[in-house]
Each structure stands twice: as structure tokens, then as C-alpha cells.
């Protein structure tokens, strides 16, 4: 089955075409085409992602990204058939809210034969609703024109399934996964522990009561006058502190809710502790900034590990996956790899390859395949910024 997947939930415009086969326990994926445009440089000026700006950029970029993905997949064929008038009218209506998108769409698709794909998958949430809607309406327009089924994908399911996939040079493979799976999902908008007891069946085990962990990284980075997104910047400083001669950090930050007996998180207090520390010490030296970044990262990693270990015990999980943008963090990856080996050697740990940790459309294609093969296509899809898995 060939799936064309569209992702526009935040600040990445991405389309991938993936050929998938197999079943839930054992699936293989070949990426035929993958095009992605990050808006980070645009949002960086504002210190965060602005929904209206993200939406406008998605609308501008979707057609060129589609063309690039189809071309890479060698699925571009010139079309000679004229589009029926009622189809054109319906598509104009679907795309009416994005200035210029309908014109760009008609210009491109009028010269492109329906590609040999079997389903279209699109992210329906969670994310920024205005941004999600652009992708959904675009997917609907393509589905209408090409007469293909369309499946709604939960972005977090994409993170989980892609984290389960192993990269074997030519293919991505999901195989030998022992259930239940516990997923630690850490991104700019989410911090949650989710159990997958059976394929595509989820139960929420724990979640943040305030800020998401990526949000805490980004806010602390801003306090340190580092550019957006802050996660990689904090990580860079912290790694420098770890390779310095100073063994112990001169700062101590709290580990919120570490021993409260739940699998929930809280990061607002940690962020505030950094704020107060900086108020009392406005003139930190370069070295001190590095040690503060390191202590912050240590505090985050300690709490994430402690809560995950508790959730592993509670759920009896046989597999642990870590997904979402923050799973790119080198220190968190190290701590989890080390702790799993020493404390839970019989549980397998899956962390996605670097290219799959941040938002992309390949993960949406993987989840789309799982949904499409269960015939979970739906006639109407709406954006849901707070869409939850469980
Ligand atoms: O999953 P993602 O790409 O987008 C969503 O939020 O859905 O995650 C983005 C978040 C940002 O908060 C960013 O600062 C954080 O992931 N991030 C990191 C690292 N790389 C990205 N946080 C810590 N360390 C990193 N290396
Ligand atoms: Zn994400």
C-alpha cells in the first residue's frame, strides 16, 4: 500500500510518500519521497511559533512540497484530462480560506495525473488548529480530485509508531515489538506517558500538570537569551559543562513531583526556580551559564527517568519508546540508555533515529498505514488542537 502523508501541525510543512506492507506485528516501510520545509528561521525572530504565521507559511509551501515529494517518488505524470467543473468548484471552496492556495493547487494538479497511491493520511491533531486545518483541507482537496480514501492521524501516534521502527538502510521496519509498549512522549506541547496495551489501543498513564518539557526548555533558553527553539541550545551549553573540569554544578534546582507517588509531571516550578536564580544572579559568567544549563537538563532527565521507571512498574511494559522533539536530547538519550541497561535489562528500549525525532511526514505515513489497513478512513476530518490518544 502506498500512503501519501501530510503534516502541518506546527512549524514543519511536510509530505512523504511511503510504500508499506505487512501487518501490525511486522510491517516494512520504504520511503519513496520525503519533502520537508521547516519554518524555524521565520518563527525564531518572534521567539516562538505564531499560529497565523505558521498557517500562512503552510499554505504557501504545500504545493511545492507536494511536487518535490511526488517527483522524488517518481510519481509525477503529466495529465491531459480536464478537471470536471463541479470538482473544481468543490476544491475552490475547500481552499478558499488560504489566499492563493487554490490557484497554486490548480496550476500544479492540472498538469499532474492522479498518482499511484492508495491512501492519503493527514495529521488531525494535536497541534495548532489553524495550521492543522490547512493540511486537512489540502488533503481533502487531493482526496476529492484523485478519488482516494483519507485517514486522520494523531500526531502522537506518529511519534510512537515511528519510534518503534528500526532503520535498516533501505527500509524502516516494525517487528518483534513486545506488548505492552510504554511511550514517553516529550515535545514542545506534550509530556505524557502512554501505554499501548494492544496495537492502536492507548491508555494515559501520566502527564504534565502544567508546562510541557520542551516548553520548559524553550522558556529557560529565553531567560538565558538563547534563540528559539531553546532545547538544542540548552543541550549544547550543558554538554560543554559536562566536558569541563568542574565536576559538580554550583547550582541546585528542584526535581518537581519526583517522589509524589504518581506518574505525573510538573515543570512550571523548575522554570520558576531558574527565573529566581537569575534574578538573584543577573551577571552569570559564561561558565556559570553552562553549569546552569547542565543542572536544568539534569533535573529534567532525573524527573523523566523516575516517572518513566514508575510507569514501567505500573504497566508491566515490555518495550519502552521515547518520542517527540525533546527525545533528540543527547543527555536524556544517554540517561535512558544507561538506566534501562542497568535497571530493566529485559525491557527493550527504542529511541527513534535523529531524523525521525523532530516532526516529519514519514511518521504520519506509518500511522496512516496502520489506520488505513484497519479501514479507518473517515468521510469528514476536523482539526482538533487537543486531540488525545487515550
Ligand atoms: O515534537 P517537536 O518537533 O514539535 C512539537 O512540539 O510537536 O518538539 C519541539 C520541541 C521544542 O520545544 C524544542 O526545543 C525541543 O523539542 N527540542 C529539544 C531538543 N531538540 C528539540 N529539547 C531538548 N534537547 C534537544 N536536543
Ligand atoms: Zn511532534
Short mmCIF file of C-alpha atoms and ligand atoms in Angstrom, two decimals:
data_model
loop_
_atom_site.label_atom_id
_atom_site.label_comp_id
_atom_site.label_asym_id
_atom_site.label_seq_id
_atom_site.Cartn_x
_atom_site.Cartn_y
_atom_site.Cartn_z
CA UNK A 1 0.00 0.00 0.00
CA UNK A 2 1.31 3.44 -0.92
CA UNK A 3 0.43 6.21 1.55
CA UNK A 4 0.86 9.91 0.89
CA UNK A 5 1.06 11.69 4.25
CA UNK A 6 0.70 15.37 5.10
CA UNK A 7 1.92 17.00 8.32
CA UNK A 8 1.23 20.66 9.20
CA UNK A 9 0.51 20.55 12.94
CA UNK A 10 3.18 23.03 13.99
CA UNK A 11 6.07 24.71 12.18
CA UNK A 12 7.07 21.99 9.71
CA UNK A 13 5.37 21.61 6.34
CA UNK A 14 5.99 18.00 5.35
CA UNK A 15 4.76 15.47 2.81
CA UNK A 16 6.03 11.91 2.49
CA UNK A 17 5.11 9.02 0.23
CA UNK A 18 5.75 5.66 1.82
CA UNK A 19 5.23 2.16 0.47
CA UNK A 20 4.11 -0.09 3.30
CA UNK A 21 3.47 -3.78 3.61
CA UNK A 22 2.90 -6.38 6.27
CA UNK A 23 0.66 -6.37 9.28
CA UNK A 24 0.66 -4.73 12.68
CA UNK A 25 3.21 -7.05 14.27
CA UNK A 26 5.53 -6.96 11.32
CA UNK A 27 5.47 -4.06 8.89
CA UNK A 28 8.04 -2.75 6.40
CA UNK A 29 8.16 0.76 5.02
CA UNK A 30 10.06 2.14 2.06
CA UNK A 31 10.24 5.91 1.86
CA UNK A 32 9.66 6.79 -1.80
CA UNK A 33 9.54 10.53 -1.39
CA UNK A 34 10.04 12.86 1.56
CA UNK A 35 9.93 16.64 1.44
CA UNK A 36 10.02 18.93 4.44
CA UNK A 37 10.29 22.65 4.97
CA UNK A 38 10.96 23.95 8.44
CA UNK A 39 9.68 27.41 9.35
CA UNK A 40 12.05 27.68 12.32
CA UNK A 41 14.03 30.56 10.82
CA UNK A 42 10.85 32.58 10.39
CA UNK A 43 9.50 31.90 13.89
CA UNK A 44 12.88 32.41 15.55
CA UNK A 45 12.55 36.18 15.07
CA UNK A 46 9.47 36.10 17.30
CA UNK A 47 10.86 33.69 19.88
CA UNK A 48 8.13 31.09 19.30
CA UNK A 49 5.64 29.68 16.81
CA UNK A 50 2.86 32.05 15.78
CA UNK A 51 -0.23 30.13 14.61
CA UNK A 52 -1.34 32.68 11.98
CA UNK A 53 2.15 32.86 10.53
CA UNK A 54 2.51 29.07 10.57
CA UNK A 55 -0.78 28.71 8.70
CA UNK A 56 0.25 31.23 6.04
CA UNK A 57 3.59 29.50 5.51
CA UNK A 58 1.97 26.05 5.21
CA UNK A 59 -0.43 27.43 2.58
CA UNK A 60 2.48 28.88 0.64
CA UNK A 61 4.61 25.75 0.83
CA UNK A 62 2.24 22.79 0.46
CA UNK A 63 2.15 22.70 -3.36
CA UNK A 64 5.95 22.94 -3.85
CA UNK A 65 6.45 20.33 -1.11
CA UNK A 66 3.92 18.02 -2.77
CA UNK A 67 5.63 18.43 -6.11
CA UNK A 68 9.04 17.65 -4.58
CA UNK A 69 7.74 14.52 -2.80
CA UNK A 70 5.95 13.21 -5.91
CA UNK A 71 8.97 13.89 -8.07
CA UNK A 72 11.32 12.06 -5.71
CA UNK A 73 8.88 9.14 -5.65
CA UNK A 74 8.79 9.21 -9.48
CA UNK A 75 5.03 9.56 -9.38
CA UNK A 76 4.71 12.76 -11.39
CA UNK A 77 2.84 12.11 -14.66
CA UNK A 78 1.55 14.74 -16.96
CA UNK A 79 -2.21 14.83 -17.20
CA UNK A 80 -4.27 15.60 -20.22
CA UNK A 81 -7.74 15.16 -18.70
CA UNK A 82 -9.69 18.31 -17.92
CA UNK A 83 -10.99 18.65 -14.36
CA UNK A 84 -14.80 18.41 -14.10
CA UNK A 85 -16.34 21.77 -13.27
CA UNK A 86 -18.05 20.55 -10.07
CA UNK A 87 -14.76 19.13 -8.76
CA UNK A 88 -13.06 22.46 -9.40
CA UNK A 89 -15.85 24.30 -7.59
CA UNK A 90 -15.71 21.97 -4.57
CA UNK A 91 -11.93 22.31 -4.32
CA UNK A 92 -12.12 26.11 -4.64
CA UNK A 93 -14.47 26.10 -1.69
CA UNK A 94 -12.22 23.82 0.39
CA UNK A 95 -9.21 26.03 -0.17
CA UNK A 96 -10.99 29.39 -0.08
CA UNK A 97 -9.59 30.39 3.30
CA UNK A 98 -5.97 30.28 2.23
CA UNK A 99 -5.28 33.14 -0.17
CA UNK A 100 -3.52 31.92 -3.27
CA UNK A 101 -3.58 28.22 -2.39
CA UNK A 102 -6.41 27.24 -4.77
CA UNK A 103 -4.68 28.94 -7.74
CA UNK A 104 -1.37 27.27 -6.93
CA UNK A 105 -3.17 23.94 -6.47
CA UNK A 106 -4.98 24.12 -9.84
CA UNK A 107 -1.84 25.21 -11.65
CA UNK A 108 0.03 22.20 -10.37
CA UNK A 109 -2.57 19.42 -10.38
CA UNK A 110 -4.00 20.31 -13.76
CA UNK A 111 -0.69 19.07 -15.12
CA UNK A 112 -0.42 16.03 -12.89
CA UNK A 113 -2.17 12.71 -13.39
CA UNK A 114 -3.56 11.01 -10.24
CA UNK A 115 -0.50 9.29 -8.75
CA UNK A 116 -0.47 5.58 -7.96
CA UNK A 117 -1.15 5.90 -4.25
CA UNK A 118 -3.72 4.01 -2.17
CA UNK A 119 -4.50 6.39 0.65
CA UNK A 120 -3.90 9.90 1.91
CA UNK A 121 -3.05 10.38 5.60
CA UNK A 122 -3.20 13.74 7.33
CA UNK A 123 -2.46 14.94 10.86
CA UNK A 124 -5.75 15.92 12.54
CA UNK A 125 -4.24 16.90 15.90
CA UNK A 126 -2.90 17.67 18.40
CA UNK A 127 -1.27 20.92 17.30
CA UNK A 128 -2.11 24.45 16.25
CA UNK A 129 -5.63 24.37 14.84
CA UNK A 130 -5.18 26.98 12.11
CA UNK A 131 -2.08 25.11 10.94
CA UNK A 132 -3.81 21.71 11.11
CA UNK A 133 -6.73 22.99 9.03
CA UNK A 134 -4.51 23.97 6.10
CA UNK A 135 -3.15 20.41 5.86
CA UNK A 136 -6.58 18.85 6.32
CA UNK A 137 -8.23 20.96 3.62
CA UNK A 138 -5.33 20.31 1.29
CA UNK A 139 -5.65 16.56 1.94
CA UNK A 140 -9.38 16.74 1.30
CA UNK A 141 -8.83 18.56 -1.99
CA UNK A 142 -6.36 15.89 -3.15
CA UNK A 143 -8.64 13.06 -1.99
CA UNK A 144 -11.53 14.57 -3.93
CA UNK A 145 -9.51 15.13 -7.07
CA UNK A 146 -7.73 11.79 -7.08
CA UNK A 147 -10.62 9.79 -5.60
CA UNK A 148 -8.54 8.33 -2.76
CA UNK A 149 -9.55 7.43 0.80
CA UNK A 150 -8.29 9.72 3.53
CA UNK A 151 -7.31 8.79 7.08
CA UNK A 152 -6.93 11.12 10.06
CA UNK A 153 -3.74 10.59 12.05
CA UNK A 154 -3.00 11.54 15.64
CA UNK A 155 0.42 13.22 15.57
CA UNK A 156 1.43 11.50 18.84
CA UNK A 157 0.61 8.07 17.37
CA UNK A 158 3.01 9.02 14.58
CA UNK A 159 5.73 9.72 17.15
CA UNK A 160 5.08 6.36 18.89
CA UNK A 161 4.99 4.17 15.78
CA UNK A 162 7.99 5.83 14.14
CA UNK A 163 9.94 5.40 17.39
CA UNK A 164 9.13 1.67 17.22
CA UNK A 165 10.51 1.44 13.69
CA UNK A 166 14.06 0.27 13.13
CA UNK A 167 16.11 1.83 10.40
CA UNK A 168 17.57 -0.85 8.15
CA UNK A 169 19.37 1.13 5.44
CA UNK A 170 16.69 0.73 2.73
CA UNK A 171 13.62 0.29 4.90
CA UNK A 172 12.01 1.13 8.19
CA UNK A 173 10.74 -1.93 9.98
CA UNK A 174 8.40 -2.50 12.87
CA UNK A 175 8.97 -6.02 14.11
CA UNK A 176 9.46 -8.08 17.26
CA UNK A 177 7.70 -5.49 19.38
CA UNK A 178 6.65 -6.96 22.70
CA UNK A 179 3.45 -5.52 24.14
CA UNK A 180 2.56 -3.68 26.26
CA UNK A 181 4.53 -0.72 24.99
CA UNK A 182 5.10 2.29 27.23
CA UNK A 183 5.69 5.57 25.37
CA UNK A 184 7.29 8.63 26.90
CA UNK A 185 6.20 11.47 24.64
CA UNK A 186 8.19 14.65 25.13
CA UNK A 187 7.76 17.63 22.85
CA UNK A 188 7.03 21.34 22.84
CA UNK A 189 3.35 20.74 23.52
CA UNK A 190 3.32 17.36 25.29
CA UNK A 191 4.79 15.48 28.18
CA UNK A 192 2.99 12.24 28.76
CA UNK A 193 3.39 8.56 29.49
CA UNK A 194 1.06 6.44 27.39
CA UNK A 195 0.64 2.67 27.46
CA UNK A 196 -0.18 0.80 24.25
CA UNK A 197 -1.61 -2.45 25.57
CA UNK A 198 -2.63 -3.66 22.15
CA UNK A 199 -1.91 -2.18 18.73
CA UNK A 200 -3.52 1.27 18.49
CA UNK A 201 -5.15 0.92 21.96
CA UNK A 202 -3.86 3.57 24.33
CA UNK A 203 -4.15 4.39 27.99
CA UNK A 204 -2.83 7.56 29.59
CA UNK A 205 -0.53 6.71 32.50
CA UNK A 206 0.77 10.15 33.39
CA UNK A 207 1.04 13.68 32.04
CA UNK A 208 2.30 17.13 32.86
CA UNK A 209 0.11 19.23 35.11
CA UNK A 210 1.47 22.48 33.69
CA UNK A 211 4.25 23.09 31.16
CA UNK A 212 5.44 20.57 28.60
CA UNK A 213 9.10 19.68 28.91
CA UNK A 214 10.02 21.22 25.53
CA UNK A 215 8.21 24.37 26.59
CA UNK A 216 10.32 24.47 29.77
CA UNK A 217 13.50 24.08 27.68
CA UNK A 218 12.34 26.90 25.38
CA UNK A 219 11.39 29.24 28.26
CA UNK A 220 14.61 28.68 30.19
CA UNK A 221 16.54 29.25 26.96
CA UNK A 222 14.76 32.57 26.53
CA UNK A 223 15.72 33.55 30.10
CA UNK A 224 19.31 32.87 29.11
CA UNK A 225 18.84 34.98 25.95
CA UNK A 226 19.30 31.93 23.73
CA UNK A 227 17.45 31.72 20.39
CA UNK A 228 14.31 29.66 19.69
CA UNK A 229 13.94 26.67 19.76
CA UNK A 230 15.78 26.55 23.05
CA UNK A 231 16.13 22.79 23.54
CA UNK A 232 19.14 22.28 21.28
CA UNK A 233 20.76 25.48 22.65
CA UNK A 234 20.45 24.41 26.31
CA UNK A 235 21.70 20.98 25.33
CA UNK A 236 24.77 22.46 23.64
CA UNK A 237 25.67 24.55 26.73
CA UNK A 238 25.03 21.65 29.10
CA UNK A 239 27.24 19.32 27.09
CA UNK A 240 30.04 21.88 27.27
CA UNK A 241 29.67 21.99 31.06
CA UNK A 242 29.87 18.19 31.21
CA UNK A 243 33.17 18.15 29.37
CA UNK A 244 34.64 20.90 31.57
CA UNK A 245 36.82 20.24 34.63
CA UNK A 246 34.16 21.33 37.12
CA UNK A 247 32.66 18.08 38.34
CA UNK A 248 29.69 19.29 40.36
CA UNK A 249 27.37 22.06 39.25
CA UNK A 250 27.46 25.14 41.51
CA UNK A 251 23.66 25.33 41.20
CA UNK A 252 20.90 23.16 42.60
CA UNK A 253 17.45 23.14 41.04
CA UNK A 254 14.37 21.30 42.29
CA UNK A 255 13.11 17.98 40.86
CA UNK A 256 9.36 18.73 40.99
CA UNK A 257 6.98 15.91 41.97
CA UNK A 258 9.85 13.43 41.87
CA UNK A 259 8.65 11.44 44.88
CA UNK A 260 4.91 12.12 44.91
CA UNK A 261 3.91 8.57 44.01
CA UNK A 262 2.26 9.44 40.68
CA UNK A 263 3.37 9.25 37.07
CA UNK A 264 2.51 12.91 36.51
CA UNK A 265 4.97 15.71 35.86
CA UNK A 266 5.30 19.39 36.63
CA UNK A 267 7.85 21.67 35.04
CA UNK A 268 6.49 25.14 35.89
CA UNK A 269 8.23 25.18 39.30
CA UNK A 270 11.55 24.20 37.77
CA UNK A 271 11.26 27.01 35.24
CA UNK A 272 10.37 29.48 38.03
CA UNK A 273 13.34 28.30 40.08
CA UNK A 274 15.61 29.22 37.16
CA UNK A 275 13.87 32.59 36.91
CA UNK A 276 14.52 33.39 40.60
CA UNK A 277 18.06 32.16 40.42
CA UNK A 278 18.71 34.51 37.51
CA UNK A 279 17.05 37.39 39.36
CA UNK A 280 19.45 36.91 42.26
CA UNK A 281 22.43 36.39 39.98
CA UNK A 282 21.87 38.64 36.96
CA UNK A 283 25.52 38.66 35.96
CA UNK A 284 26.30 35.00 35.36
CA UNK A 285 29.63 34.27 33.69
CA UNK A 286 29.77 32.20 30.55
CA UNK A 287 30.90 29.18 32.57
CA UNK A 288 28.10 29.64 35.10
CA UNK A 289 25.52 29.75 32.32
CA UNK A 290 26.79 26.40 31.08
CA UNK A 291 26.52 24.89 34.56
CA UNK A 292 23.02 26.25 34.97
CA UNK A 293 22.01 24.68 31.66
CA UNK A 294 23.53 21.42 32.80
CA UNK A 295 21.74 21.47 36.16
CA UNK A 296 18.44 22.22 34.41
CA UNK A 297 18.96 19.33 32.00
CA UNK A 298 19.96 17.03 34.87
CA UNK A 299 16.80 17.98 36.79
CA UNK A 300 14.61 17.30 33.73
CA UNK A 301 16.31 13.97 33.00
CA UNK A 302 16.06 12.86 36.65
CA UNK A 303 12.32 13.52 36.78
CA UNK A 304 11.65 11.99 33.36
CA UNK A 305 13.55 8.85 34.31
CA UNK A 306 11.97 8.50 37.78
CA UNK A 307 8.43 8.81 36.42
CA UNK A 308 9.12 6.50 33.50
CA UNK A 309 10.56 3.85 35.82
CA UNK A 310 7.43 4.08 37.97
CA UNK A 311 5.23 3.76 34.86
CA UNK A 312 7.23 0.72 33.67
CA UNK A 313 6.49 -0.97 37.02
CA UNK A 314 2.82 0.03 36.95
CA UNK A 315 2.14 -1.11 33.40
CA UNK A 316 4.39 -4.15 33.16
CA UNK A 317 5.58 -2.79 29.81
CA UNK A 318 7.94 -4.98 27.78
CA UNK A 319 9.03 -2.20 25.44
CA UNK A 320 9.80 1.46 26.13
CA UNK A 321 9.74 4.07 23.38
CA UNK A 322 10.67 7.72 23.62
CA UNK A 323 9.22 10.09 21.05
CA UNK A 324 8.76 13.79 20.33
CA UNK A 325 11.25 16.59 19.65
CA UNK A 326 12.88 16.51 23.11
CA UNK A 327 13.90 12.88 22.53
CA UNK A 328 16.66 14.37 20.33
CA UNK A 329 18.33 15.46 23.59
CA UNK A 330 21.69 13.70 23.92
CA UNK A 331 21.74 13.67 27.73
CA UNK A 332 18.22 12.27 28.04
CA UNK A 333 19.06 9.58 25.48
CA UNK A 334 22.21 8.67 27.43
CA UNK A 335 20.48 8.51 30.81
CA UNK A 336 17.67 6.34 29.47
CA UNK A 337 20.02 4.02 27.61
CA UNK A 338 22.19 3.60 30.70
CA UNK A 339 19.35 3.21 33.21
CA UNK A 340 17.42 0.74 31.07
CA UNK A 341 20.50 -1.46 30.76
CA UNK A 342 21.23 -1.37 34.48
CA UNK A 343 17.71 -1.41 35.98
CA UNK A 344 15.48 -3.06 33.34
CA UNK A 345 17.73 -5.18 31.13
CA UNK A 346 14.84 -7.35 29.91
CA UNK A 347 12.78 -4.43 28.61
CA UNK A 348 13.71 -3.23 25.15
CA UNK A 349 14.28 0.49 24.62
CA UNK A 350 13.52 2.13 21.29
CA UNK A 351 14.59 5.67 20.57
CA UNK A 352 13.99 6.98 17.04
CA UNK A 353 16.85 7.91 14.77
CA UNK A 354 17.69 11.62 14.87
CA UNK A 355 15.87 12.35 11.58
CA UNK A 356 12.65 10.87 12.93
CA UNK A 357 12.65 12.60 16.34
CA UNK A 358 11.50 16.00 15.10
CA UNK A 359 8.23 16.45 13.28
CA UNK A 360 8.07 14.89 9.82
CA UNK A 361 5.57 13.27 7.48
CA UNK A 362 7.14 9.79 7.43
CA UNK A 363 5.80 9.17 10.93
CA UNK A 364 2.35 10.27 9.76
CA UNK A 365 2.58 7.83 6.84
CA UNK A 366 3.46 4.97 9.23
CA UNK A 367 0.49 5.72 11.48
CA UNK A 368 -1.64 6.30 8.36
CA UNK A 369 -0.79 2.79 7.14
CA UNK A 370 -1.85 1.25 10.47
CA UNK A 371 -5.13 3.18 10.30
CA UNK A 372 -5.74 2.57 6.58
CA UNK A 373 -5.22 -1.19 6.79
CA UNK A 374 -7.88 -1.30 9.50
CA UNK A 375 -10.11 0.58 7.05
CA UNK A 376 -10.32 3.54 9.39
CA UNK A 377 -10.85 6.07 6.62
CA UNK A 378 -13.38 8.70 7.60
CA UNK A 379 -15.60 10.80 5.34
CA UNK A 380 -15.00 14.02 7.22
CA UNK A 381 -11.98 15.15 9.19
CA UNK A 382 -11.84 18.09 11.55
CA UNK A 383 -8.80 19.65 13.21
CA UNK A 384 -8.56 19.10 16.95
CA UNK A 385 -5.77 21.01 18.64
CA UNK A 386 -6.16 18.93 21.81
CA UNK A 387 -6.71 15.53 20.20
CA UNK A 388 -5.68 12.90 22.72
CA UNK A 389 -4.64 9.29 22.26
CA UNK A 390 -6.46 7.88 25.24
O1 LIG B 1 7.99 17.27 18.54
P1 LIG B 1 8.50 18.63 18.21
O2 LIG B 1 9.42 18.77 17.00
O3 LIG B 1 7.32 19.64 17.99
C1 LIG B 1 6.20 19.62 18.82
O4 LIG B 1 6.25 20.32 19.86
O5 LIG B 1 5.25 18.87 18.46
O6 LIG B 1 9.25 19.20 19.52
C2 LIG B 1 9.80 20.51 19.57
C3 LIG B 1 10.42 20.73 20.94
C4 LIG B 1 10.89 22.15 21.20
O7 LIG B 1 10.44 22.56 22.46
C5 LIG B 1 12.42 22.02 21.18
O8 LIG B 1 13.08 22.97 22.00
C6 LIG B 1 12.61 20.62 21.71
O9 LIG B 1 11.57 19.87 21.10
N1 LIG B 1 13.90 20.06 21.35
C7 LIG B 1 14.84 19.73 22.27
C8 LIG B 1 15.98 19.28 21.55
N2 LIG B 1 15.67 19.35 20.21
C9 LIG B 1 14.41 19.82 20.13
N3 LIG B 1 14.83 19.78 23.60
C10 LIG B 1 15.93 19.37 24.26
N4 LIG B 1 17.05 18.95 23.64
C11 LIG B 1 17.12 18.89 22.29
N5 LIG B 1 18.23 18.46 21.69
ZN1 LIG B 2 5.83 16.41 17.42
#
